[in-house]
Coordinates of C-alpha atoms and ligand atoms in Angstrom, one line a residue:
Chain A
M18 CA 22.8 -40.1 -29.7
K19 CA 25.0 -37.8 -31.8
V20 CA 26.0 -40.8 -33.9
L21 CA 22.5 -40.5 -35.5
A22 CA 23.5 -37.3 -37.2
G23 CA 25.1 -39.6 -39.8
F24 CA 21.6 -40.3 -41.1
D25 CA 20.6 -36.7 -41.5
Y26 CA 20.3 -36.2 -45.3
R27 CA 20.4 -32.7 -46.7
R28 CA 20.1 -31.9 -50.4
G29 CA 23.4 -31.3 -52.2
K30 CA 24.8 -30.8 -55.7
T31 CA 28.1 -32.6 -55.4
P32 CA 29.1 -35.5 -57.7
I33 CA 28.6 -37.9 -54.8
H34 CA 25.0 -36.7 -54.2
K35 CA 24.4 -37.1 -58.0
L36 CA 25.5 -40.7 -58.1
D37 CA 22.8 -43.2 -58.6
P38 CA 21.8 -44.8 -55.3
R39 CA 22.3 -48.2 -56.8
S40 CA 26.0 -47.5 -57.4
K41 CA 26.4 -46.2 -53.9
L42 CA 24.6 -49.4 -52.7
V43 CA 27.2 -51.5 -54.4
Y44 CA 29.9 -49.5 -52.6
L45 CA 28.0 -49.8 -49.3
V46 CA 27.6 -53.6 -49.5
L47 CA 31.2 -54.3 -50.7
Y48 CA 32.9 -52.0 -48.2
S49 CA 30.8 -53.1 -45.3
A50 CA 31.6 -56.7 -46.2
L51 CA 35.3 -56.0 -46.1
T52 CA 35.0 -54.1 -42.8
V53 CA 33.2 -57.0 -41.2
Y54 CA 35.6 -59.6 -42.8
F55 CA 39.0 -58.2 -42.0
K56 CA 40.5 -58.2 -38.5
N57 CA 43.9 -56.5 -39.2
P58 CA 43.8 -53.1 -37.6
L59 CA 45.8 -51.5 -40.4
I60 CA 43.5 -52.8 -43.1
L61 CA 40.5 -51.5 -41.1
L62 CA 42.2 -48.2 -40.7
L63 CA 42.7 -48.1 -44.4
L64 CA 39.0 -48.8 -45.0
F65 CA 38.1 -45.9 -42.7
V66 CA 40.6 -43.6 -44.4
S67 CA 39.2 -44.6 -47.8
T68 CA 35.9 -43.0 -46.9
I69 CA 37.5 -39.6 -46.4
P70 CA 37.7 -38.6 -50.1
I71 CA 34.0 -39.3 -50.4
V72 CA 33.3 -37.1 -47.4
S73 CA 35.4 -34.4 -48.9
V74 CA 33.9 -34.5 -52.4
G75 CA 30.4 -34.8 -50.9
K76 CA 31.0 -31.8 -48.6
I77 CA 29.5 -33.6 -45.6
W78 CA 32.3 -32.8 -43.1
G79 CA 29.9 -31.2 -40.6
R80 CA 27.4 -34.0 -40.0
W81 CA 29.9 -36.7 -40.7
G82 CA 32.2 -35.2 -38.0
I83 CA 29.4 -35.1 -35.4
S84 CA 28.6 -38.7 -36.2
I85 CA 32.2 -39.9 -35.8
K86 CA 32.7 -37.8 -32.7
G87 CA 29.5 -39.3 -31.3
S88 CA 30.7 -42.9 -32.1
V89 CA 33.8 -42.3 -29.9
F90 CA 31.5 -42.6 -26.9
F91 CA 30.6 -46.1 -27.9
I92 CA 34.1 -47.2 -28.6
S93 CA 35.1 -47.3 -25.0
F94 CA 32.3 -49.7 -24.3
I95 CA 33.1 -51.8 -27.3
F96 CA 36.8 -51.9 -26.3
I97 CA 36.1 -52.9 -22.7
F98 CA 33.5 -55.5 -23.5
N99 CA 35.6 -57.0 -26.2
F100 CA 38.7 -57.0 -24.0
I101 CA 36.8 -58.8 -21.2
A102 CA 35.3 -61.3 -23.5
Q103 CA 38.7 -62.1 -25.1
V104 CA 40.4 -62.5 -21.7
L105 CA 37.7 -64.7 -20.4
S106 CA 37.9 -66.9 -23.5
G107 CA 41.6 -67.4 -22.8
S108 CA 43.5 -65.0 -25.1
T109 CA 46.7 -63.4 -24.0
M110 CA 46.6 -59.7 -22.9
A111 CA 48.3 -58.5 -26.1
D112 CA 45.8 -60.4 -28.3
A113 CA 42.9 -59.0 -26.3
V114 CA 44.1 -55.4 -26.6
L115 CA 44.7 -55.9 -30.4
S116 CA 41.3 -57.4 -30.9
G117 CA 39.7 -54.5 -28.9
I118 CA 41.5 -52.0 -31.1
S119 CA 40.3 -53.8 -34.2
M120 CA 36.7 -53.9 -33.0
S121 CA 36.8 -50.2 -32.3
I122 CA 38.3 -49.2 -35.7
R123 CA 35.8 -51.6 -37.4
F124 CA 32.9 -49.8 -35.6
V125 CA 34.1 -46.3 -36.6
A126 CA 34.8 -47.5 -40.2
L127 CA 31.3 -48.9 -40.5
I128 CA 29.8 -45.7 -39.1
S129 CA 31.8 -43.8 -41.6
I130 CA 30.7 -45.9 -44.6
F131 CA 27.1 -45.8 -43.6
A132 CA 27.3 -42.1 -42.9
T133 CA 28.8 -41.3 -46.4
F134 CA 26.0 -43.4 -47.9
F135 CA 23.0 -41.9 -46.0
L136 CA 24.3 -38.4 -45.9
T137 CA 24.5 -38.1 -49.6
T138 CA 21.4 -40.2 -50.7
S139 CA 17.9 -38.8 -50.6
P140 CA 15.3 -41.2 -49.1
E141 CA 13.0 -40.7 -52.1
E142 CA 15.8 -41.7 -54.5
L143 CA 16.7 -44.6 -52.4
T144 CA 13.1 -45.8 -52.4
Q145 CA 12.9 -45.3 -56.1
S146 CA 16.2 -47.3 -56.7
M147 CA 14.9 -50.1 -54.5
V148 CA 11.7 -50.2 -56.5
Q149 CA 13.8 -50.3 -59.7
L150 CA 15.7 -53.2 -58.2
K151 CA 12.3 -54.9 -58.0
I152 CA 11.8 -54.7 -54.3
P153 CA 8.1 -54.3 -53.5
Y154 CA 7.2 -50.7 -52.9
D155 CA 5.7 -51.2 -49.4
Y156 CA 9.0 -52.7 -48.1
A157 CA 11.1 -50.1 -49.8
L158 CA 9.0 -47.4 -48.3
T159 CA 9.0 -48.9 -44.8
F160 CA 12.7 -49.3 -44.8
N161 CA 13.3 -45.7 -46.0
M162 CA 10.8 -44.2 -43.6
A163 CA 12.6 -46.0 -40.8
M164 CA 15.9 -44.5 -42.0
R165 CA 14.3 -41.1 -42.4
F166 CA 13.2 -41.1 -38.8
V167 CA 16.5 -42.1 -37.2
P168 CA 17.8 -38.6 -37.0
T169 CA 14.4 -37.3 -35.9
L170 CA 14.5 -39.8 -33.1
G171 CA 18.0 -38.6 -32.1
K172 CA 16.9 -35.0 -32.0
E173 CA 13.8 -35.9 -30.0
A174 CA 15.9 -37.8 -27.5
G175 CA 18.0 -34.6 -27.0
H176 CA 14.9 -32.5 -26.3
I177 CA 13.6 -35.1 -23.9
M178 CA 16.9 -35.3 -22.0
D179 CA 16.9 -31.5 -21.8
A180 CA 13.4 -31.4 -20.4
Q181 CA 14.1 -34.1 -17.8
K182 CA 17.4 -32.6 -16.7
S183 CA 15.5 -29.4 -16.1
R184 CA 13.4 -31.4 -13.6
G185 CA 16.5 -32.4 -11.8
L186 CA 17.2 -35.8 -13.5
E187 CA 20.9 -36.6 -13.3
L188 CA 21.8 -39.2 -15.9
E189 CA 25.4 -39.8 -14.8
K190 CA 24.6 -40.3 -11.1
G191 CA 24.8 -43.6 -9.2
N192 CA 26.0 -47.1 -9.9
L193 CA 25.5 -49.0 -13.1
M194 CA 21.9 -50.2 -12.3
T195 CA 20.8 -46.7 -11.2
R196 CA 22.3 -45.2 -14.3
I197 CA 20.3 -47.6 -16.5
R198 CA 17.2 -46.8 -14.5
N199 CA 17.9 -43.1 -14.9
Y200 CA 17.1 -43.5 -18.6
I201 CA 13.5 -44.6 -18.0
P202 CA 12.2 -41.0 -17.9
V203 CA 13.9 -40.5 -21.3
L204 CA 12.9 -43.7 -23.0
I205 CA 9.2 -43.7 -22.1
P206 CA 8.5 -40.3 -23.7
L207 CA 10.6 -41.3 -26.7
I208 CA 8.7 -44.5 -27.3
I209 CA 5.3 -42.9 -26.7
S210 CA 6.0 -40.0 -29.1
S211 CA 7.3 -42.4 -31.7
F212 CA 4.0 -44.3 -31.6
R213 CA 2.1 -41.0 -31.8
R214 CA 4.1 -40.0 -34.8
A215 CA 3.7 -43.3 -36.5
E216 CA -0.1 -42.9 -36.2
L217 CA 0.1 -39.4 -37.5
V218 CA 2.2 -40.4 -40.5
A219 CA -0.2 -43.3 -41.3
D220 CA -3.2 -41.0 -41.1
A221 CA -1.5 -38.4 -43.2
M222 CA -0.5 -41.0 -45.8
E223 CA -4.0 -42.5 -46.0
S224 CA -5.6 -39.1 -46.4
R225 CA -3.3 -38.6 -49.4
A226 CA -4.6 -41.9 -50.9
F227 CA -1.7 -44.1 -50.1
G228 CA -2.4 -47.6 -51.5
A229 CA -5.3 -46.4 -53.6
S230 CA -4.0 -47.9 -56.8
K231 CA -2.1 -51.2 -57.1
K232 CA 0.4 -49.9 -59.6
R233 CA 2.2 -46.7 -58.8
T234 CA 3.7 -44.5 -61.5
S235 CA 7.0 -42.8 -60.9
L236 CA 7.8 -39.1 -61.6
Y237 CA 11.4 -39.8 -62.2
V238 CA 13.3 -42.9 -63.4
L239 CA 16.8 -43.3 -62.2
T240 CA 19.5 -43.8 -64.9
M241 CA 23.2 -44.7 -64.4
G242 CA 25.8 -42.3 -65.9
S243 CA 29.5 -42.6 -66.6
N244 CA 30.3 -41.4 -63.1
D245 CA 28.3 -44.3 -61.8
Y246 CA 30.2 -46.9 -63.7
L247 CA 33.5 -45.3 -62.7
F248 CA 32.4 -45.4 -59.0
I249 CA 31.3 -49.0 -59.2
A250 CA 34.5 -49.9 -61.0
I251 CA 36.7 -48.3 -58.3
S252 CA 34.7 -49.9 -55.5
A253 CA 34.9 -53.3 -57.2
L254 CA 38.6 -53.0 -58.0
S255 CA 39.6 -52.1 -54.5
F256 CA 37.3 -54.8 -53.2
L257 CA 39.1 -57.4 -55.3
L258 CA 42.5 -56.0 -54.4
L259 CA 41.9 -56.4 -50.7
L260 CA 40.4 -59.8 -51.2
S261 CA 43.5 -60.9 -53.1
L262 CA 45.6 -59.6 -50.3
N263 CA 43.7 -62.0 -48.1
L264 CA 43.9 -64.9 -50.5
F265 CA 47.5 -64.6 -51.6
A266 CA 49.3 -62.7 -48.7
G267 CA 47.2 -64.3 -46.0
I268 CA 46.3 -61.0 -44.3
A269 CA 43.0 -61.4 -42.5
Chain B
M31 CA 19.3 -12.1 -10.9
I32 CA 19.9 -13.3 -14.4
R33 CA 22.7 -11.8 -16.4
L34 CA 23.9 -12.6 -19.9
E35 CA 27.1 -10.8 -21.0
D36 CA 27.8 -10.8 -24.7
V37 CA 26.6 -14.4 -25.1
T38 CA 27.2 -16.1 -28.5
F39 CA 26.2 -19.6 -29.2
S40 CA 25.9 -21.8 -32.3
Y41 CA 24.8 -25.3 -32.9
A42 CA 27.2 -27.4 -34.9
S43 CA 27.8 -26.2 -38.4
S44 CA 25.3 -23.3 -38.7
K45 CA 25.2 -19.6 -38.2
P46 CA 25.0 -18.5 -34.6
A47 CA 21.6 -19.1 -32.9
L48 CA 22.6 -16.4 -30.4
S49 CA 24.9 -13.6 -31.3
H50 CA 26.3 -11.1 -28.7
V51 CA 23.3 -11.1 -26.5
T52 CA 23.5 -9.0 -23.4
L53 CA 20.5 -9.0 -21.1
E54 CA 19.9 -8.4 -17.4
I55 CA 16.8 -9.4 -15.5
S56 CA 16.5 -8.4 -11.9
D57 CA 14.9 -10.4 -9.1
G58 CA 11.1 -10.2 -9.1
E59 CA 10.7 -9.0 -12.7
F60 CA 8.0 -10.3 -15.1
V61 CA 9.4 -10.4 -18.6
A62 CA 8.3 -11.7 -22.0
I63 CA 10.6 -12.8 -24.8
I64 CA 9.1 -12.5 -28.2
G65 CA 10.4 -13.0 -31.7
E66 CA 9.8 -15.0 -34.9
N67 CA 10.2 -18.8 -35.2
G68 CA 13.9 -19.6 -35.1
A69 CA 14.8 -16.3 -33.5
G70 CA 16.8 -18.1 -30.8
K71 CA 14.3 -17.8 -27.9
T72 CA 14.5 -21.4 -26.8
T73 CA 18.3 -21.4 -27.2
L74 CA 18.4 -18.4 -24.9
V75 CA 16.3 -20.0 -22.2
K76 CA 18.3 -23.2 -22.4
H77 CA 21.3 -21.1 -21.3
L78 CA 19.5 -20.0 -18.1
N79 CA 19.7 -23.4 -16.4
G80 CA 23.0 -24.5 -17.9
L81 CA 21.6 -27.0 -20.5
L82 CA 23.6 -25.0 -23.0
K83 CA 26.8 -23.2 -22.2
P84 CA 27.9 -20.0 -24.0
E85 CA 30.6 -20.3 -26.7
S86 CA 31.8 -16.9 -25.7
G87 CA 30.5 -14.5 -23.1
R88 CA 29.1 -15.4 -19.7
V89 CA 25.8 -16.4 -18.2
L90 CA 25.3 -15.6 -14.5
V91 CA 22.3 -16.9 -12.6
C92 CA 22.0 -15.6 -9.0
G93 CA 25.7 -14.7 -9.3
V94 CA 26.9 -18.1 -10.4
D95 CA 28.6 -18.7 -13.7
S96 CA 26.6 -21.4 -15.6
R97 CA 29.8 -23.0 -16.6
E98 CA 30.9 -23.6 -13.0
T99 CA 27.9 -25.6 -11.9
T100 CA 25.6 -28.4 -12.9
V101 CA 22.2 -28.3 -14.5
A102 CA 20.7 -30.1 -11.5
T103 CA 22.0 -27.4 -9.2
L104 CA 20.7 -24.6 -11.4
A105 CA 17.4 -26.3 -12.0
R106 CA 16.6 -26.2 -8.4
K107 CA 16.5 -22.4 -8.6
V108 CA 15.4 -22.1 -12.2
G109 CA 12.3 -23.9 -13.2
L110 CA 12.2 -24.3 -17.0
V111 CA 9.2 -25.7 -18.8
F112 CA 9.5 -26.5 -22.5
Q113 CA 7.1 -26.2 -25.3
N114 CA 6.2 -29.8 -25.8
P115 CA 4.8 -31.6 -22.8
D116 CA 5.2 -35.0 -24.6
H117 CA 9.0 -34.5 -24.2
Q118 CA 8.7 -34.9 -20.4
L119 CA 5.6 -36.8 -19.3
F120 CA 6.5 -40.4 -18.5
A121 CA 5.1 -41.5 -15.2
E122 CA 2.3 -44.0 -14.5
T123 CA 0.0 -41.4 -12.9
V124 CA -0.4 -37.7 -12.8
E125 CA 0.5 -37.7 -9.1
K126 CA 3.8 -39.5 -9.7
E127 CA 4.6 -37.2 -12.6
L128 CA 4.2 -34.2 -10.2
A129 CA 6.4 -35.9 -7.6
F130 CA 9.3 -36.6 -10.0
A131 CA 11.2 -33.3 -9.7
L132 CA 10.4 -33.1 -5.9
V133 CA 12.0 -36.5 -5.4
N134 CA 14.9 -35.7 -7.6
F135 CA 15.7 -32.7 -5.4
G136 CA 15.5 -34.8 -2.3
M137 CA 12.5 -33.3 -0.6
P138 CA 11.1 -35.1 2.4
K139 CA 8.0 -37.2 2.0
E140 CA 5.4 -35.0 3.7
K141 CA 6.7 -32.0 1.7
V142 CA 6.4 -34.0 -1.5
S143 CA 2.7 -34.8 -1.0
E144 CA 1.9 -31.3 0.2
K145 CA 3.4 -29.8 -3.0
V146 CA 1.7 -32.4 -5.1
E147 CA -1.7 -31.5 -3.5
W148 CA -1.0 -27.9 -4.1
A149 CA -0.3 -28.5 -7.8
L150 CA -3.3 -30.7 -8.4
E151 CA -5.5 -28.0 -6.9
E152 CA -3.8 -25.0 -8.6
F153 CA -3.8 -26.6 -12.1
E154 CA -7.3 -28.2 -11.9
L155 CA -5.9 -31.7 -12.3
K156 CA -7.4 -33.2 -9.1
Q157 CA -9.9 -35.5 -10.9
Y158 CA -7.0 -37.0 -12.9
R159 CA -4.7 -37.7 -10.0
S160 CA -4.5 -41.5 -10.6
R161 CA -4.9 -41.4 -14.3
S162 CA -2.0 -41.9 -16.8
P163 CA -0.6 -38.6 -18.2
F164 CA -0.9 -40.1 -21.6
L165 CA -4.7 -40.2 -21.4
L166 CA -5.0 -36.5 -20.8
S167 CA -5.9 -34.1 -23.6
G168 CA -3.3 -31.8 -25.2
G169 CA -4.2 -28.8 -23.1
E170 CA -4.2 -30.9 -19.9
R171 CA -0.9 -32.5 -20.7
K172 CA 0.5 -29.0 -21.2
R173 CA -0.9 -27.9 -17.8
L174 CA 0.6 -31.0 -16.1
A175 CA 4.0 -30.2 -17.6
L176 CA 3.8 -26.7 -16.1
A177 CA 2.6 -28.1 -12.8
S178 CA 5.4 -30.6 -12.6
V179 CA 7.9 -27.8 -12.6
L180 CA 6.1 -25.1 -10.7
C181 CA 5.4 -27.6 -7.9
Y182 CA 8.9 -27.5 -6.6
D183 CA 8.7 -23.8 -6.1
P184 CA 11.7 -22.5 -8.1
E185 CA 12.8 -18.9 -7.5
I186 CA 12.9 -18.2 -11.2
V187 CA 10.2 -19.5 -13.4
I188 CA 10.7 -19.8 -17.2
L189 CA 8.0 -21.0 -19.5
D190 CA 8.6 -21.7 -23.2
E191 CA 5.4 -21.0 -25.1
P192 CA 3.0 -21.9 -22.3
T193 CA -0.2 -20.6 -23.9
T194 CA -0.3 -22.7 -27.0
G195 CA -3.3 -25.0 -27.0
Q196 CA -5.0 -23.4 -24.0
D197 CA -8.4 -21.9 -24.2
S198 CA -9.0 -18.4 -23.0
R199 CA -10.1 -19.5 -19.5
Q200 CA -6.9 -21.5 -19.0
K201 CA -4.8 -18.6 -20.3
H202 CA -6.5 -16.4 -17.9
R203 CA -5.8 -18.8 -15.0
L204 CA -2.2 -19.1 -16.1
A205 CA -1.8 -15.4 -16.2
S206 CA -3.3 -14.9 -12.8
L207 CA -1.1 -17.6 -11.4
L208 CA 2.0 -16.1 -12.9
K209 CA 1.0 -12.7 -11.6
R210 CA 0.6 -14.1 -8.2
L211 CA 4.0 -15.9 -8.3
N212 CA 5.5 -12.7 -9.5
E213 CA 3.9 -10.7 -6.6
Q214 CA 5.3 -13.3 -4.2
G215 CA 8.7 -12.1 -5.4
K216 CA 9.5 -14.7 -8.1
T217 CA 11.2 -13.8 -11.3
V218 CA 8.9 -14.9 -14.2
L219 CA 10.1 -15.1 -17.8
I220 CA 7.9 -16.4 -20.6
V221 CA 8.6 -17.0 -24.3
T222 CA 5.5 -16.5 -26.4
H223 CA 3.9 -15.5 -29.7
D224 CA 0.7 -14.6 -28.0
I225 CA 0.9 -10.8 -28.3
E226 CA -2.4 -10.1 -26.5
F227 CA -1.2 -12.2 -23.6
V228 CA 1.9 -10.1 -23.4
S229 CA 0.2 -6.8 -23.8
D230 CA -2.4 -7.7 -21.2
Y231 CA -0.2 -9.0 -18.4
I232 CA 3.5 -8.5 -18.8
P233 CA 5.3 -5.2 -18.1
R234 CA 8.6 -5.8 -19.9
V235 CA 9.4 -7.2 -23.3
V236 CA 12.6 -8.5 -24.9
V237 CA 12.4 -8.8 -28.7
M238 CA 14.6 -11.2 -30.5
S239 CA 15.2 -11.7 -34.2
G240 CA 17.8 -13.8 -36.1
G241 CA 19.7 -14.6 -32.9
K242 CA 20.1 -11.0 -31.9
L243 CA 18.4 -9.0 -29.2
V244 CA 16.7 -6.2 -31.1
A245 CA 14.7 -4.5 -28.4
D246 CA 14.2 -4.5 -24.7
G247 CA 11.9 -2.2 -22.8
P248 CA 8.5 -1.5 -21.4
T249 CA 5.8 -3.5 -23.2
G250 CA 3.7 -0.4 -24.1
E251 CA 6.7 1.1 -25.9
C252 CA 7.9 -2.0 -27.7
L253 CA 4.6 -3.2 -28.9
T254 CA 3.6 0.1 -30.5
R255 CA 6.7 0.2 -32.7
L256 CA 5.4 -1.2 -36.0
E257 CA 8.9 -1.7 -37.7
L258 CA 10.0 -3.7 -34.7
L259 CA 6.9 -5.9 -34.7
E260 CA 7.3 -6.5 -38.4
R261 CA 10.9 -7.4 -38.1
A262 CA 10.0 -10.1 -35.5
S263 CA 7.1 -11.4 -37.6
L264 CA 4.6 -10.4 -34.8
I265 CA 1.0 -9.3 -35.1
S266 CA 0.5 -6.0 -33.4
P267 CA -1.8 -5.8 -30.4
Q268 CA -5.4 -4.8 -31.3
L269 CA -5.3 -1.7 -29.3
A270 CA -2.1 -0.5 -31.1
E271 CA -3.8 -1.2 -34.4
I272 CA -6.8 0.9 -33.4
S273 CA -4.5 3.7 -32.3
W274 CA -2.8 3.7 -35.6
D275 CA -6.0 3.3 -37.7
L276 CA -7.6 6.2 -35.9
G277 CA -4.4 8.2 -36.1
L278 CA -4.2 8.8 -32.4
K279 CA -1.3 11.1 -31.4
S280 CA 0.2 8.6 -29.0
P281 CA -0.5 5.0 -29.8
S282 CA -0.9 2.7 -26.8
I283 CA -1.8 -0.8 -25.7
D284 CA -3.6 0.5 -22.6
L285 CA -7.3 0.4 -22.9
D286 CA -8.0 3.4 -20.7
F287 CA -5.4 5.4 -22.6
V288 CA -6.8 4.5 -26.0
V289 CA -10.4 5.4 -24.9
A290 CA -9.1 8.7 -23.5
G291 CA -7.4 9.3 -26.9
I292 CA -10.6 8.5 -28.8
N293 CA -12.7 10.8 -26.5
E294 CA -10.3 13.6 -27.1
M295 CA -10.6 13.1 -30.8
I296 CA -14.3 13.2 -30.6
R297 CA -14.2 16.3 -28.6
G298 CA -11.9 17.8 -31.2
L299 CA -14.4 16.9 -34.0
H300 CA -17.3 18.6 -32.1
G301 CA -15.2 21.6 -31.3
Ligands
ADP626 N1 19.3 -28.8 -31.6 C1 19.6 -28.0 -32.6 N2 20.5 -28.3 -33.5 C2 20.8 -27.5 -34.5 N3 20.2 -26.3 -34.7 C3 19.2 -25.9 -33.9 C4 18.9 -26.8 -32.7 N4 17.9 -26.1 -32.0 C5 17.7 -25.0 -32.7 N5 18.5 -24.9 -33.8 C6 18.5 -23.7 -34.7 O1 18.8 -22.5 -34.0 C7 18.0 -21.4 -34.3 C8 17.2 -20.9 -33.1 O2 16.3 -21.9 -32.7 P1 15.4 -21.7 -31.4 O3 16.2 -21.2 -30.3 O4 14.7 -23.0 -31.2 O5 14.3 -20.6 -31.9 P2 12.9 -20.2 -31.3 O6 12.7 -20.9 -30.0 O7 13.0 -18.7 -31.2 O8 11.9 -20.6 -32.3 C9 17.1 -21.9 -35.4 O9 17.7 -21.5 -36.7 C10 17.1 -23.4 -35.3 O10 17.0 -24.1 -36.5
MG627 MG1 11.3 -22.2 -29.4

């Protein structure tokens, strides 16, 4: 659940925080596309490493680190499942290992790209930028509230696990089926309290006149600055560079 | 016995939530931990059944270092109930909720139903035995959460803010239950903001502020130190207020003592 720390936005004053969400959205889309497209582990590693300058300038080492460390837990699963699937579909051992490695790096790279985006972009600004991109407000808000509550859910899961462990629940005990069943006392309170919270949030929003007028006005309007164009240019250039590597050098 | 030796702990990336805390609680004591929001009280109690392990220093529970054992082993001795009952209620019925810990600790069937009956009775939950925990009111859910831990009869009972959302009758019942458990020789530790509850029932107080232990002593002494209460963002007990307002020589939270002080003052005015 530590992976979810990668969605825990805090205010910041770094150049990355100040970028327009739309330019970061361009980066997010282009880089995720590359990460999903390429299979070469070196290229995937390069994509992962390329997020590090953003982490550094955005000063988000702490939560980014927690999120990456948390993703390591999933990597072993991804590696094993991928390996088994490859072997079953008739690949050689070497290919299966290579593909498992690629999948794992791809996963971490995606986590890192998403973390840099969500850790430096405020939900309000993201909603506003989506509205300025002509996405209907209701959808933009729903999406962002979902994102906003991801880390809350992660924290809540932590509290629930603590409470159940204090009642003698041992999550890591037993065979695979038992282990899955062990999570029932964690999942049920998590689901129920999410419903409770959703109701509370809906009530709170309605009592603050959500949806009272058809056309909402905005307090701020987002504008792009020179940094934004620079950021978009760098993202687009590196995107094209990697794509040409694929087209002309045949690296996939 | 519970012993914390120079315990420091921080959550990722922030200043320590506990810094250099040293504390000893003997068997059979009844202690309150008080302090402002974010003082580190919950963090401290999470160390007492091994959910959190100290970054430096040691936590000893009944002579066992918390780092050398599992939460499940410690939990059998240390019953810990958290603030929010919604973080633990999950079963189909109140009865099954109560049985959960008992089954986890591998108690035989007859023993389980005996303990469940005891808890239903003790916490006035009998009429709800086959109802879903989620249909209970806030106060009832809180009571069920308490019951679901107290039912397995741990030697050390730790409650994190047990009085929130309870009316005065339920508070009173809780106090007398805790007192009874304490008289049976159990160690009882509660975290609370409810200063009147502390001053009425609990003999020893530990005051925390900003991750540090700032005072530890008899309740009457700690709760009549204004600077301490202010530091920990606490309201002073009403009897202490009266003592200060009237300018009594020795402020107290003991009703008889304050009355005696007032009588003495009146006699002084007459004479
Ligand atoms: N899971 C957590 N992750 C990060 N910080 C936390 C976590 N839990 C508590 N804290 C921080 O640790 C400090 C002490 O918290 P806590 O022990 O819950 O205080 P209290 O119970 O006295 O109100 C607070 O500053 C709080 O924000
Ligand atoms: Mg607390």
